[in-house]
Amino acid sequence: MRSLITARLPATGPRPRSFSRPVTAIANISPIPISSTSTRHRHRLSSSSSRSTISASNTSTPTPTLSTPCPDPPASCSHPPGIRSPPEAHTMEIPMPAPPPAEAVLARAFRNIDLEGHDLPPSPTPSSPRNGKKYALATELVYTEHGDQYNSSSMPIYQTATFKQTSADGAGAEYDYTRSGNPTRSHLERHLAKITASSRCLVVSSGMAALDVISRLLRPGDEVITGDDLYGGTNRLLKYLATHGDIVVHHIDTTAPETSLPPLLTKDRRIKLVLLESPTNPLIKICDIPRISAMVHETHPDAIIAVDNTMLSPYLQTPLTLGADIVYESGTKYLSGHHDLMAGVICTNSSSLAEKLYFTINASGCALSPFDSWLLLRGVKTLSVRIEKQQSSAQQIAHFLEDTCGFKVRYPGLKSHPQYKLHNSMARGAGAVLSFETGDVATSEKVVEATRLWAISVSFGCVNSLISMPCMMSHASIDKETRKKRELPEDLIRLCVGIEDVDDLIDDLQTALVKANAVQVTVDGICPKKPGDAPSVFTADAEKRLAEQRIEQGGEGEAA
């Protein structure tokens, strides 16, 4: 059976824009793609009578033909005399080429299926090259094929709340309300899905909004397993759920799953969610994601393993390939990189989980705005160059604090880290967040306040370097007794390394350490303090010696 495609054109009035080309070119019209992601995102297959329509039916006609208005209707008119027939009734048959193979039709009809077979959200442009070539992640971060009608170099911002419909019931339109879907956000989601090794990615208004959406999967009586070193906001939300939502939360040492997990994985427990961070914030602990996932799924196959990947970003770690069911992170941090927007990202390879998460986002209205989506898309493009620079500087700063200053430094890039090998087996780098202890709270406060280039601020992942004391800022919501129980040092200083010159950062940090008497000053520079050493006094002579030392090392050496 062959297809007969009939295109009816208006006999009067302006010619429809979509048929402005010669009639012989109409035969090459590709089938209209159909999105299969959800019922609210359907491409329209037909339009009102004022527009051109394309219909298909099965027929035994030997040769496919195209029917179009006859150029000379009176000469071929077969209607009875005196009866005026509508001009559109007079048609002529134009031979058409045979239809393409069924495989080609299907390939064009389901363009939302990416190269890996994932059914992704609708988007005005694909996120992967059509030729199927795989590029390095640094290239994938930047490259997307563009289908904008004006060939714009940057993805346009669809800064609109609503979209006009073509029918009274609004059925079949791809977008209707930005809370439910927006082309700019859809393009960002598809791009993030590509770089996170996921089939579906959703973006929301903040990292905590992402966790809140995930927590809506829980029901009263469900149990959550999580670590004993968590971001303060995560701990606060879990505490609220335990107090008001009848959710049971278990905090364990995720670095020792063989001893901490078995007591909680009995058949009588309702383990629904396992929430992991690796590295943790701020103690930089590493958990064995593949091992924990395997242990949990063995006894509770329906349990969800969710990993907060904010500390590393998808450039350095992809937890979905390590056994996680959901990966989420704060797009405010590394993905954005400039601290000029708030965003949260949720990724999964489960279509059922994706639909549940999307329902909550659509119902609660926490999806990311078009402008913030555009900003985040821009930030993602520079992710690799930023992290490479930040990570390189963090490694040098960690060695300076450990080797020169003698502090206890927590950074997975140091071989002294207890989970150094485990981290390298899962991640492609150590990241740019580290923490160290001075041994005294007052000393740590002085160090933090004496820096100049290191801004005192919460958060991380920014191009600017940041310094803070977690117990007084980001983790202050955790009460002191709980912090002590979880062995969170009150004197802990967290450094979030930016893209500044590393020598300037070390110089600024060194000056602050000397001012705070956190290190011993000698004629040769600084060295670790030993028990019983008299406090160093930051005199003009000491400042002069440091300046001279910096000049000898090739720097200008401005003393703070």
Coordinates of C-alpha atoms in Angstrom, one line a residue:
M1 CA 0.0 0.0 0.0
R2 CA 1.3 3.4 -0.8
S3 CA 0.4 6.9 0.6
L4 CA -1.4 9.6 -1.1
I5 CA -0.6 13.0 0.4
T6 CA -3.1 15.7 -0.5
A7 CA -2.3 19.4 0.2
R8 CA -5.2 21.8 -0.2
L9 CA -4.3 25.5 -0.8
P10 CA -6.7 28.4 -0.4
A11 CA -7.9 29.7 -3.7
T12 CA -8.0 33.3 -2.5
G13 CA -6.1 35.5 -0.1
P14 CA -2.4 35.5 0.8
R15 CA -0.4 32.4 0.3
P16 CA 0.4 30.6 3.6
R17 CA 4.0 31.2 4.6
S18 CA 4.8 27.5 4.9
F19 CA 3.9 27.0 1.3
S20 CA 5.7 30.1 -0.2
R21 CA 8.0 27.9 -2.2
P22 CA 7.2 26.4 -5.6
V23 CA 4.6 23.6 -5.5
T24 CA 7.2 21.0 -6.7
A25 CA 9.1 21.5 -3.4
I26 CA 6.1 20.5 -1.3
A27 CA 6.7 16.8 -2.0
N28 CA 9.9 17.0 0.1
I29 CA 8.1 18.0 3.3
S30 CA 9.4 15.9 6.2
P31 CA 6.9 14.3 8.6
I32 CA 6.1 16.4 11.6
P33 CA 8.0 15.2 14.6
I34 CA 5.9 13.9 17.5
S35 CA 7.2 14.3 21.0
S36 CA 6.5 11.4 23.3
T37 CA 7.6 12.9 26.6
S38 CA 4.2 13.8 27.9
T39 CA 0.6 14.4 26.8
R40 CA 0.9 18.2 27.2
H41 CA 3.9 18.4 24.8
R42 CA 2.4 17.2 21.5
H43 CA 3.1 18.7 18.1
R44 CA 0.0 19.8 16.2
L45 CA -0.8 17.5 13.3
S46 CA -3.5 19.7 11.8
S47 CA -4.6 23.3 12.0
S48 CA -7.7 25.4 11.5
S49 CA -9.3 25.9 8.1
S50 CA -7.4 29.1 7.6
R51 CA -4.1 27.2 7.5
S52 CA -2.8 24.5 5.2
T53 CA -3.4 20.9 6.3
I54 CA -1.6 17.7 5.4
S55 CA -3.5 14.5 5.7
A56 CA -2.5 10.9 5.0
S57 CA -4.5 7.9 4.1
N58 CA -3.8 4.4 2.8
T59 CA -4.7 3.8 -0.9
S60 CA -3.8 1.5 -3.7
T61 CA -3.0 4.3 -6.1
P62 CA -0.1 3.0 -8.2
T63 CA 1.9 6.2 -8.1
P64 CA 1.9 8.8 -5.2
T65 CA 0.6 12.2 -6.5
L66 CA 0.2 15.7 -5.2
S67 CA -3.1 17.4 -5.7
T68 CA -3.0 21.2 -6.2
P69 CA -5.3 23.9 -7.6
C70 CA -5.6 23.6 -11.4
P71 CA -4.2 26.6 -13.2
D72 CA -7.2 26.6 -15.7
P73 CA -10.3 25.3 -13.9
P74 CA -13.0 26.4 -16.4
A75 CA -11.5 24.3 -19.2
S76 CA -11.6 21.2 -17.1
C77 CA -14.8 21.8 -15.2
S78 CA -17.2 18.9 -15.1
H79 CA -19.9 20.5 -13.0
P80 CA -23.4 21.0 -14.5
P81 CA -24.0 24.3 -16.3
G82 CA -25.2 27.1 -14.0
I83 CA -23.7 25.6 -10.9
R84 CA -20.6 27.5 -9.7
S85 CA -18.2 25.2 -8.1
P86 CA -15.6 26.2 -5.5
P87 CA -12.3 27.0 -7.0
E88 CA -10.5 24.7 -4.7
A89 CA -12.4 21.7 -6.2
H90 CA -10.4 22.0 -9.4
T91 CA -7.2 20.1 -8.9
M92 CA -4.4 18.6 -11.0
E93 CA -2.2 15.6 -10.2
I94 CA 1.6 16.1 -10.0
P95 CA 3.7 12.9 -9.7
M96 CA 5.6 12.6 -6.4
P97 CA 8.6 10.5 -5.6
A98 CA 8.1 7.3 -3.7
P99 CA 7.9 7.8 0.1
P100 CA 11.1 7.3 2.1
P101 CA 11.6 3.9 3.9
A102 CA 9.7 3.4 7.1
E103 CA 12.9 3.6 9.1
A104 CA 13.6 7.1 7.8
V105 CA 10.1 8.2 8.6
L106 CA 10.3 7.0 12.2
A107 CA 13.8 8.5 12.6
R108 CA 12.4 11.9 11.7
A109 CA 9.1 11.5 13.6
F110 CA 10.9 10.8 16.9
R111 CA 13.6 13.4 16.9
N112 CA 13.3 13.8 20.7
I113 CA 15.1 10.5 21.0
D114 CA 18.8 11.3 21.4
L115 CA 21.8 9.3 20.2
E116 CA 21.7 7.0 23.2
G117 CA 18.0 6.2 22.8
H118 CA 16.9 8.5 25.6
D119 CA 13.5 10.1 25.3
L120 CA 14.3 13.7 26.3
P121 CA 12.1 16.7 27.0
P122 CA 11.1 18.9 24.0
S123 CA 13.6 21.5 22.9
P124 CA 13.8 23.9 19.9
T125 CA 17.3 22.6 19.2
P126 CA 19.1 19.2 19.7
S127 CA 21.8 19.0 22.3
S128 CA 24.0 16.5 20.4
P129 CA 25.5 16.5 16.9
R130 CA 23.3 14.6 14.4
N131 CA 26.3 12.8 13.0
G132 CA 26.6 10.7 16.2
K133 CA 30.1 11.7 16.9
K134 CA 31.2 11.6 20.6
Y135 CA 33.3 14.5 21.8
A136 CA 35.3 15.0 25.0
L137 CA 33.3 16.4 27.9
A138 CA 35.0 19.8 27.7
T139 CA 33.8 20.0 24.1
E140 CA 30.3 18.7 24.9
L141 CA 29.9 21.4 27.6
V142 CA 30.3 24.1 24.9
Y143 CA 28.9 22.5 21.7
T144 CA 25.2 22.3 20.8
E145 CA 23.6 22.2 17.4
H146 CA 21.4 25.2 16.9
G147 CA 18.1 25.5 15.1
D148 CA 17.1 29.1 15.8
Q149 CA 15.3 30.6 12.8
Y150 CA 17.7 33.5 12.8
N151 CA 20.8 31.4 13.4
S152 CA 21.6 33.2 16.6
S153 CA 24.9 32.2 18.2
S154 CA 23.4 32.0 21.7
M155 CA 20.2 30.2 22.7
P156 CA 17.4 32.8 22.7
I157 CA 15.7 33.7 26.0
Y158 CA 12.0 33.0 25.7
Q159 CA 11.1 35.6 28.4
T160 CA 7.4 35.0 28.4
A161 CA 4.9 33.6 30.8
T162 CA 2.4 32.3 28.3
F163 CA 2.3 30.9 24.7
K164 CA -0.5 31.6 22.2
Q165 CA -2.5 28.6 21.2
T166 CA -4.1 27.8 17.8
S167 CA -7.2 26.0 19.0
A168 CA -9.9 26.7 21.6
D169 CA -9.0 23.8 23.8
G170 CA -5.2 24.4 23.5
A171 CA -4.6 20.7 22.8
G172 CA -1.5 19.7 21.0
A173 CA 0.6 22.8 21.7
E174 CA 4.1 22.1 22.8
Y175 CA 4.2 25.0 25.3
D176 CA 1.4 26.9 27.0
Y177 CA 2.7 28.2 30.3
T178 CA 6.3 28.7 31.4
R179 CA 5.7 27.1 34.8
S180 CA 5.0 23.9 32.9
G181 CA 7.6 24.3 30.1
N182 CA 9.7 26.9 28.3
P183 CA 12.0 26.5 25.3
T184 CA 15.0 28.1 27.0
R185 CA 14.6 25.8 30.0
S186 CA 14.0 22.8 27.9
H187 CA 17.2 23.4 25.9
L188 CA 19.2 23.8 29.2
E189 CA 17.7 20.5 30.6
R190 CA 18.6 18.6 27.4
H191 CA 22.1 20.0 27.5
L192 CA 22.6 19.1 31.2
A193 CA 21.2 15.6 30.5
K194 CA 23.9 15.1 27.9
I195 CA 26.8 16.0 30.3
T196 CA 25.4 14.2 33.3
A197 CA 24.9 10.8 31.6
S198 CA 21.2 11.0 32.3
S199 CA 18.1 10.5 30.2
R200 CA 16.1 13.3 31.9
C201 CA 17.2 16.4 33.7
L202 CA 15.1 19.0 35.4
V203 CA 16.1 22.4 36.6
V204 CA 14.5 24.3 39.6
S205 CA 15.0 27.5 41.5
S206 CA 17.7 26.4 43.9
G207 CA 19.7 23.4 45.1
M208 CA 17.5 23.1 48.2
A209 CA 14.4 23.3 45.9
A210 CA 15.9 20.3 44.1
L211 CA 16.2 18.3 47.4
D212 CA 12.7 19.4 48.4
V213 CA 11.3 18.0 45.2
I214 CA 13.1 14.7 45.8
S215 CA 11.8 14.6 49.3
R216 CA 8.2 14.7 48.0
L217 CA 8.8 11.1 46.9
L218 CA 8.6 10.1 50.6
R219 CA 5.5 9.2 52.6
P220 CA 4.8 9.2 56.3
G221 CA 6.7 6.3 58.0
D222 CA 9.4 6.1 55.3
E223 CA 13.0 5.9 56.4
V224 CA 16.0 7.9 55.1
I225 CA 19.6 6.9 55.5
T226 CA 22.1 9.7 55.2
G227 CA 25.6 10.7 56.3
D228 CA 26.8 12.3 59.5
D229 CA 28.5 15.2 57.6
L230 CA 26.0 17.1 55.6
Y231 CA 25.5 20.5 54.2
G232 CA 23.7 22.6 56.8
G233 CA 20.6 23.2 54.6
T234 CA 20.2 19.5 53.9
N235 CA 20.4 18.7 57.6
R236 CA 17.8 21.4 58.3
L237 CA 15.3 20.1 55.8
L238 CA 15.7 16.5 57.0
K239 CA 15.2 17.6 60.6
Y240 CA 12.0 19.4 59.5
L241 CA 10.7 16.2 57.7
A242 CA 11.5 14.1 60.8
T243 CA 9.6 16.6 63.0
H244 CA 6.6 17.4 60.9
G245 CA 6.4 14.7 58.2
D246 CA 6.8 11.5 60.3
I247 CA 9.9 10.6 58.3
V248 CA 12.6 8.6 60.1
V249 CA 16.1 9.8 59.4
H250 CA 19.2 7.8 60.2
H251 CA 22.6 9.5 60.2
I252 CA 25.5 7.1 59.8
D253 CA 29.2 7.1 58.9
T254 CA 29.0 6.6 55.2
T255 CA 32.8 6.0 55.0
A256 CA 32.3 2.7 56.8
P257 CA 29.2 1.1 55.0
E258 CA 30.2 -2.5 56.0
T259 CA 29.6 -1.7 59.6
S260 CA 27.1 1.1 59.6
L261 CA 24.6 -0.1 57.0
P262 CA 23.7 -3.7 57.8
P263 CA 21.7 -2.9 61.0
L264 CA 19.5 -0.6 58.9
L265 CA 18.9 -2.9 55.9
T266 CA 16.7 -5.4 57.6
K267 CA 13.5 -6.5 55.7
D268 CA 11.2 -4.9 58.3
R269 CA 12.5 -1.4 57.6
R270 CA 10.9 1.0 55.1
I271 CA 14.1 2.3 53.6
K272 CA 12.9 4.6 50.8
L273 CA 15.8 7.1 50.3
V274 CA 19.6 7.0 50.8
L275 CA 21.0 10.5 50.6
L276 CA 24.8 10.7 49.9
E277 CA 27.4 13.4 49.6
S278 CA 30.9 12.6 48.2
P279 CA 33.0 14.5 49.0
T280 CA 31.1 15.7 52.0
N281 CA 30.8 19.3 53.1
P282 CA 32.9 20.5 55.0
L283 CA 34.8 17.5 56.3
I284 CA 35.6 16.3 52.8
K285 CA 34.7 12.6 53.5
I286 CA 34.5 10.2 50.6
C287 CA 31.8 7.4 50.5
D288 CA 31.9 4.4 48.3
I289 CA 28.9 5.1 46.0
P290 CA 28.9 1.8 44.1
R291 CA 29.3 -0.3 47.2
I292 CA 26.5 1.5 49.1
S293 CA 24.2 1.4 46.1
A294 CA 24.7 -2.4 45.7
M295 CA 24.2 -3.1 49.5
V296 CA 21.0 -1.1 49.6
H297 CA 19.5 -2.4 46.4
E298 CA 20.2 -5.9 47.4
T299 CA 17.8 -5.8 50.4
H300 CA 15.6 -2.9 49.3
P301 CA 15.4 -2.8 45.5
D302 CA 12.9 0.0 45.5
A303 CA 15.0 2.3 47.6
I304 CA 16.3 5.4 45.8
I305 CA 20.0 6.3 46.0
A306 CA 20.3 10.1 45.6
V307 CA 23.7 11.7 45.4
D308 CA 24.5 15.4 46.0
N309 CA 27.2 16.1 43.4
T310 CA 27.6 19.8 44.1
M311 CA 31.1 19.6 45.4
L312 CA 32.5 18.1 42.1
S313 CA 30.0 18.9 39.3
P314 CA 29.4 16.6 36.4
Y315 CA 32.8 17.6 35.0
L316 CA 34.6 15.6 37.7
Q317 CA 32.1 12.9 38.7
T318 CA 29.0 11.3 37.2
P319 CA 27.2 9.3 40.1
L320 CA 24.6 7.9 37.7
T321 CA 27.3 5.7 36.3
L322 CA 28.3 4.6 39.8
G323 CA 24.9 3.2 40.9
A324 CA 22.9 6.3 41.9
D325 CA 19.2 6.6 40.9
I326 CA 19.1 10.3 41.2
V327 CA 21.8 13.0 41.1
Y328 CA 21.1 16.5 42.2
E329 CA 23.3 19.6 42.8
S330 CA 23.1 23.3 43.3
G331 CA 23.6 25.0 40.0
T332 CA 24.4 28.1 42.0
K333 CA 27.9 26.7 42.5
Y334 CA 30.2 25.3 39.8
L335 CA 27.6 25.0 37.0
S336 CA 27.0 28.7 37.2
G337 CA 30.4 29.7 38.4
H338 CA 29.7 33.4 39.0
H339 CA 27.2 33.5 41.9
D340 CA 24.8 35.6 39.9
L341 CA 21.9 33.1 39.9
M342 CA 20.2 30.5 42.1
A343 CA 19.5 27.1 40.5
G344 CA 19.1 23.4 41.3
V345 CA 19.5 20.4 39.0
I346 CA 17.9 17.0 39.2
C347 CA 19.0 14.1 36.9
T348 CA 17.9 10.5 36.5
N349 CA 17.7 7.6 34.1
S350 CA 14.4 6.4 35.4
S351 CA 11.4 7.6 33.3
S352 CA 9.0 6.9 36.2
L353 CA 11.0 8.9 38.6
A354 CA 11.4 11.7 36.1
E355 CA 7.6 11.9 35.7
K356 CA 7.0 12.1 39.4
L357 CA 9.7 14.7 39.8
Y358 CA 8.3 16.8 36.9
F359 CA 4.8 16.6 38.4
T360 CA 5.9 18.1 41.7
I361 CA 7.9 20.8 39.9
N362 CA 4.9 21.7 37.7
A363 CA 2.5 21.6 40.6
S364 CA 4.6 23.6 43.0
G365 CA 5.9 26.1 40.4
C366 CA 9.6 25.9 41.4
A367 CA 11.0 25.5 37.9
L368 CA 13.9 27.7 36.9
S369 CA 13.0 31.0 35.1
P370 CA 13.9 31.5 31.4
F371 CA 16.5 34.2 32.2
D372 CA 18.2 32.1 34.9
S373 CA 18.1 29.2 32.6
W374 CA 19.9 31.2 30.0
L375 CA 22.5 32.4 32.6
L376 CA 23.1 28.8 33.7
L377 CA 23.5 27.6 30.2
R378 CA 26.1 30.3 29.6
G379 CA 27.9 29.3 32.8
V380 CA 28.0 25.6 31.9
K381 CA 30.0 26.4 28.8
T382 CA 33.0 27.6 30.8
L383 CA 32.8 24.8 33.4
S384 CA 35.9 22.9 32.3
V385 CA 38.3 25.9 32.1
R386 CA 37.1 27.2 35.5
I387 CA 37.4 23.9 37.3
E388 CA 40.8 23.0 35.8
K389 CA 42.2 26.3 37.0
Q390 CA 40.5 26.1 40.4
Q391 CA 41.5 22.5 41.0
S392 CA 45.1 23.2 40.0
S393 CA 45.3 26.1 42.5
A394 CA 43.6 24.1 45.2
Q395 CA 46.2 21.3 44.9
Q396 CA 49.0 23.9 45.4
I397 CA 47.3 25.6 48.3
A398 CA 46.6 22.2 50.0
H399 CA 50.3 21.3 49.8
F400 CA 51.2 24.8 51.2
L401 CA 49.0 24.4 54.2
E402 CA 50.1 20.8 54.9
D403 CA 53.8 20.9 54.1
T404 CA 54.8 24.5 54.9
C405 CA 52.3 25.4 57.7
G406 CA 51.8 21.9 59.2
F407 CA 48.0 22.0 59.5
K408 CA 45.7 19.1 59.3
V409 CA 44.3 19.5 55.7
R410 CA 41.2 17.8 54.3
Y411 CA 41.5 17.5 50.6
P412 CA 41.1 14.3 48.4
G413 CA 43.9 15.4 46.2
L414 CA 46.4 14.8 49.0
K415 CA 47.8 11.3 49.4
S416 CA 47.4 11.9 53.2
H417 CA 43.6 11.8 52.7
P418 CA 42.2 8.5 54.1
Q419 CA 40.0 7.8 51.1
Y420 CA 42.5 9.1 48.5
K421 CA 42.4 5.9 46.4
L422 CA 38.6 5.5 46.7
H423 CA 38.0 9.0 45.5
N424 CA 40.3 8.5 42.5
S425 CA 38.4 5.4 41.6
M426 CA 35.1 7.3 41.2
A427 CA 36.1 10.8 40.3
R428 CA 38.2 12.5 37.6
G429 CA 39.6 15.1 40.0
A430 CA 39.7 16.4 43.5
G431 CA 37.8 19.6 43.1
A432 CA 38.5 23.0 44.5
V433 CA 37.1 22.9 48.1
L434 CA 39.4 22.1 51.1
S435 CA 39.4 22.6 54.8
F436 CA 42.0 22.8 57.5
E437 CA 42.2 23.2 61.3
T438 CA 44.4 25.7 63.1
G439 CA 43.8 24.1 66.6
D440 CA 42.1 27.2 68.1
V441 CA 38.8 28.8 67.3
A442 CA 40.0 32.3 68.1
T443 CA 43.0 31.9 65.8
S444 CA 40.8 30.6 63.0
E445 CA 38.6 33.7 63.3
K446 CA 41.6 36.0 63.0
V447 CA 42.8 34.1 59.9
V448 CA 39.5 34.4 58.2
E449 CA 39.1 38.1 59.1
A450 CA 42.7 39.0 58.0
T451 CA 42.5 37.8 54.4
R452 CA 42.0 40.3 51.6
L453 CA 41.6 38.3 48.4
W454 CA 39.6 35.5 50.2
A455 CA 36.1 36.9 50.6
I456 CA 34.3 35.8 53.8
S457 CA 31.2 34.2 52.4
V458 CA 29.1 31.0 52.3
S459 CA 28.8 28.8 49.2
F460 CA 31.6 27.8 46.8
G461 CA 32.2 27.1 43.1
C462 CA 32.5 30.8 42.2
V463 CA 35.3 32.4 40.2
N464 CA 36.2 34.3 43.3
S465 CA 38.0 32.6 46.2
L466 CA 36.0 32.3 49.4
I467 CA 36.9 31.6 53.0
S468 CA 34.6 30.8 56.0
M469 CA 34.2 28.9 59.3
P470 CA 31.4 26.4 58.6
C471 CA 30.4 26.1 62.3
M472 CA 29.7 29.8 62.4
M473 CA 28.1 30.2 58.9
S474 CA 27.0 27.4 56.5
H475 CA 26.5 24.8 59.3
A476 CA 25.4 27.1 62.1
S477 CA 21.9 25.6 61.9
I478 CA 23.3 22.4 63.3
D479 CA 23.4 22.7 67.1
K480 CA 26.8 22.7 68.9
E481 CA 26.1 19.4 70.6
T482 CA 25.3 17.6 67.3
R483 CA 28.4 19.1 65.7
K484 CA 30.5 17.8 68.6
K485 CA 28.9 14.4 68.2
R486 CA 29.6 14.3 64.5
E487 CA 33.2 15.5 65.2
L488 CA 32.9 18.7 63.3
P489 CA 35.8 20.9 64.5
E490 CA 34.7 24.4 65.7
D491 CA 38.1 25.8 64.4
L492 CA 37.6 24.4 60.9
I493 CA 38.3 26.8 58.1
R494 CA 36.9 26.0 54.6
L495 CA 38.6 27.4 51.5
C496 CA 36.8 27.6 48.2
V497 CA 39.4 28.3 45.6
G498 CA 38.7 30.6 42.7
I499 CA 40.5 31.4 39.4
E500 CA 42.8 34.1 40.7
D501 CA 46.6 33.7 40.4
V502 CA 47.6 31.0 42.8
D503 CA 50.7 32.8 44.0
D504 CA 48.6 35.8 45.0
L505 CA 46.1 33.5 46.9
I506 CA 48.9 31.8 48.8
D507 CA 50.6 35.1 49.6
D508 CA 47.3 36.6 50.9
L509 CA 46.7 33.4 53.0
Q510 CA 50.3 33.4 54.3
T511 CA 50.0 37.1 55.5
A512 CA 46.7 36.3 57.3
L513 CA 48.2 33.3 59.0
V514 CA 51.1 35.4 60.2
K515 CA 48.9 38.2 61.4
A516 CA 46.8 35.6 63.3
N517 CA 49.9 34.0 64.9
A518 CA 48.8 30.7 63.3
V519 CA 52.4 29.9 62.1
Q520 CA 55.9 30.6 63.4
V521 CA 57.8 33.3 61.7
T522 CA 61.6 32.8 61.1
V523 CA 64.3 34.6 59.2
D524 CA 63.7 32.0 56.4
G525 CA 59.9 32.6 56.2
I526 CA 57.2 30.7 58.0
C527 CA 57.1 27.2 59.5
P528 CA 54.7 25.1 61.5
K529 CA 54.2 26.0 65.2
K530 CA 55.4 23.5 67.7
P531 CA 54.0 22.9 71.1
G532 CA 55.5 25.4 73.6
D533 CA 56.5 27.9 70.9
A534 CA 56.0 31.5 72.0
P535 CA 53.4 33.4 70.0
S536 CA 54.8 35.2 67.0
V537 CA 54.2 38.9 67.0
F538 CA 53.4 40.4 63.6
T539 CA 55.8 43.4 63.8
A540 CA 57.1 45.7 61.1
D541 CA 60.3 43.7 60.9
A542 CA 58.3 40.4 60.3
E543 CA 56.3 42.1 57.7
K544 CA 59.4 43.5 56.0
R545 CA 61.0 40.0 56.0
L546 CA 58.0 38.5 54.3
A547 CA 58.0 41.2 51.7
E548 CA 61.7 40.7 51.0
Q549 CA 61.1 36.9 50.7
R550 CA 58.3 37.4 48.1
I551 CA 60.5 39.7 46.1
E552 CA 63.3 37.1 46.1
Q553 CA 60.8 34.6 44.8
G554 CA 59.9 36.8 41.9
G555 CA 56.8 38.6 43.2
E556 CA 56.1 42.2 43.8
G557 CA 55.4 41.4 47.5
E558 CA 52.9 44.0 48.6
A559 CA 52.4 43.3 52.3
A560 CA 48.8 43.4 53.6

